[in-house]
Amino acid sequence: RAEGVSKNETQARADAIKEALVAKGVEVDRIEAVGMGAGGSRVDFLIVQTAAAPKPAGPAGDAEAPQSP
């Protein structure tokens, strides 16, 4: 632990960062905030699983027409 930095302080910082990420659109269930009680203003991220990137939308009207039987 860094001298003078409490676990409560780093947990509050971690929670604030989580709230900011959720406000930017990250799903709340994908983030766990853990204050480690060390490193004055340092923040680490651990990516445990990545999601597939969404497919980009094509130009409007670019969909294929349904096929007739």
mmCIF file of C-alpha atoms in Angstrom:
data_model
loop_
_atom_site.group_PDB
_atom_site.id
_atom_site.type_symbol
_atom_site.label_atom_id
_atom_site.label_comp_id
_atom_site.label_asym_id
_atom_site.label_seq_id
_atom_site.Cartn_x
_atom_site.Cartn_y
_atom_site.Cartn_z
ATOM 1 C CA ARG A 1 0.000 0.000 0.000
ATOM 2 C CA ALA A 2 1.105 3.485 -0.724
ATOM 3 C CA GLU A 3 1.693 5.503 2.392
ATOM 4 C CA GLY A 4 -1.270 7.764 3.188
ATOM 5 C CA VAL A 5 -3.638 6.184 0.633
ATOM 6 C CA SER A 6 -6.458 4.236 2.236
ATOM 7 C CA LYS A 7 -8.343 1.304 0.744
ATOM 8 C CA ASN A 8 -11.534 3.358 1.058
ATOM 9 C CA GLU A 9 -10.012 6.188 -0.988
ATOM 10 C CA THR A 10 -8.888 3.912 -3.806
ATOM 11 C CA GLN A 11 -12.255 2.100 -3.781
ATOM 12 C CA ALA A 12 -14.041 5.437 -4.116
ATOM 13 C CA ARG A 13 -11.764 6.300 -7.061
ATOM 14 C CA ALA A 14 -12.436 2.927 -8.697
ATOM 15 C CA ASP A 15 -16.196 3.384 -8.229
ATOM 16 C CA ALA A 16 -16.044 6.871 -9.792
ATOM 17 C CA ILE A 17 -14.202 5.528 -12.843
ATOM 18 C CA LYS A 18 -16.752 2.725 -13.188
ATOM 19 C CA GLU A 19 -19.598 5.261 -13.090
ATOM 20 C CA ALA A 20 -17.873 7.354 -15.772
ATOM 21 C CA LEU A 21 -17.430 4.326 -18.045
ATOM 22 C CA VAL A 22 -21.075 3.311 -17.574
ATOM 23 C CA ALA A 23 -22.128 6.878 -18.419
ATOM 24 C CA LYS A 24 -20.144 6.507 -21.678
ATOM 25 C CA GLY A 25 -22.100 3.365 -22.603
ATOM 26 C CA VAL A 26 -20.164 0.445 -21.102
ATOM 27 C CA GLU A 27 -22.588 -2.129 -19.680
ATOM 28 C CA VAL A 28 -22.492 -2.039 -15.870
ATOM 29 C CA ASP A 29 -22.331 -5.848 -15.644
ATOM 30 C CA ARG A 30 -19.061 -5.850 -17.583
ATOM 31 C CA ILE A 31 -17.130 -3.813 -15.002
ATOM 32 C CA GLU A 32 -15.963 -4.631 -11.507
ATOM 33 C CA ALA A 33 -14.400 -1.769 -9.545
ATOM 34 C CA VAL A 34 -11.757 -2.815 -7.032
ATOM 35 C CA GLY A 35 -9.733 -0.339 -4.979
ATOM 36 C CA MET A 36 -6.419 -1.893 -4.010
ATOM 37 C CA GLY A 37 -5.257 0.691 -1.485
ATOM 38 C CA ALA A 38 -2.077 1.493 -3.399
ATOM 39 C CA GLY A 39 -0.674 3.908 -5.950
ATOM 40 C CA GLY A 40 -1.887 7.466 -5.352
ATOM 41 C CA SER A 41 -3.657 8.138 -8.670
ATOM 42 C CA ARG A 42 -2.807 4.995 -10.613
ATOM 43 C CA VAL A 43 -5.591 2.973 -12.226
ATOM 44 C CA ASP A 44 -5.173 -0.493 -13.728
ATOM 45 C CA PHE A 45 -7.624 -2.314 -15.987
ATOM 46 C CA LEU A 46 -7.821 -6.071 -16.256
ATOM 47 C CA ILE A 47 -9.676 -7.297 -19.336
ATOM 48 C CA VAL A 48 -10.976 -10.763 -18.578
ATOM 49 C CA GLN A 49 -13.082 -11.326 -21.683
ATOM 50 C CA THR A 50 -13.605 -9.341 -24.835
ATOM 51 C CA ALA A 51 -16.877 -9.063 -26.693
ATOM 52 C CA ALA A 52 -17.198 -9.388 -30.445
ATOM 53 C CA ALA A 53 -17.188 -6.035 -32.183
ATOM 54 C CA PRO A 54 -20.550 -5.040 -33.643
ATOM 55 C CA LYS A 55 -20.815 -5.365 -37.423
ATOM 56 C CA PRO A 56 -20.777 -1.981 -39.165
ATOM 57 C CA ALA A 57 -24.043 -0.976 -40.794
ATOM 58 C CA GLY A 58 -23.990 -0.744 -44.566
ATOM 59 C CA PRO A 59 -25.337 2.191 -46.573
ATOM 60 C CA ALA A 60 -29.118 2.680 -46.447
ATOM 61 C CA GLY A 61 -30.997 0.712 -49.086
ATOM 62 C CA ASP A 62 -28.098 -1.733 -49.446
ATOM 63 C CA ALA A 63 -30.074 -4.725 -48.111
ATOM 64 C CA GLU A 64 -30.673 -7.629 -50.466
ATOM 65 C CA ALA A 65 -34.161 -8.042 -51.876
ATOM 66 C CA PRO A 66 -36.030 -11.164 -50.685
ATOM 67 C CA GLN A 67 -35.808 -14.070 -53.102
ATOM 68 C CA SER A 68 -39.006 -15.399 -54.707
ATOM 69 C CA PRO A 69 -39.574 -19.185 -54.470
#
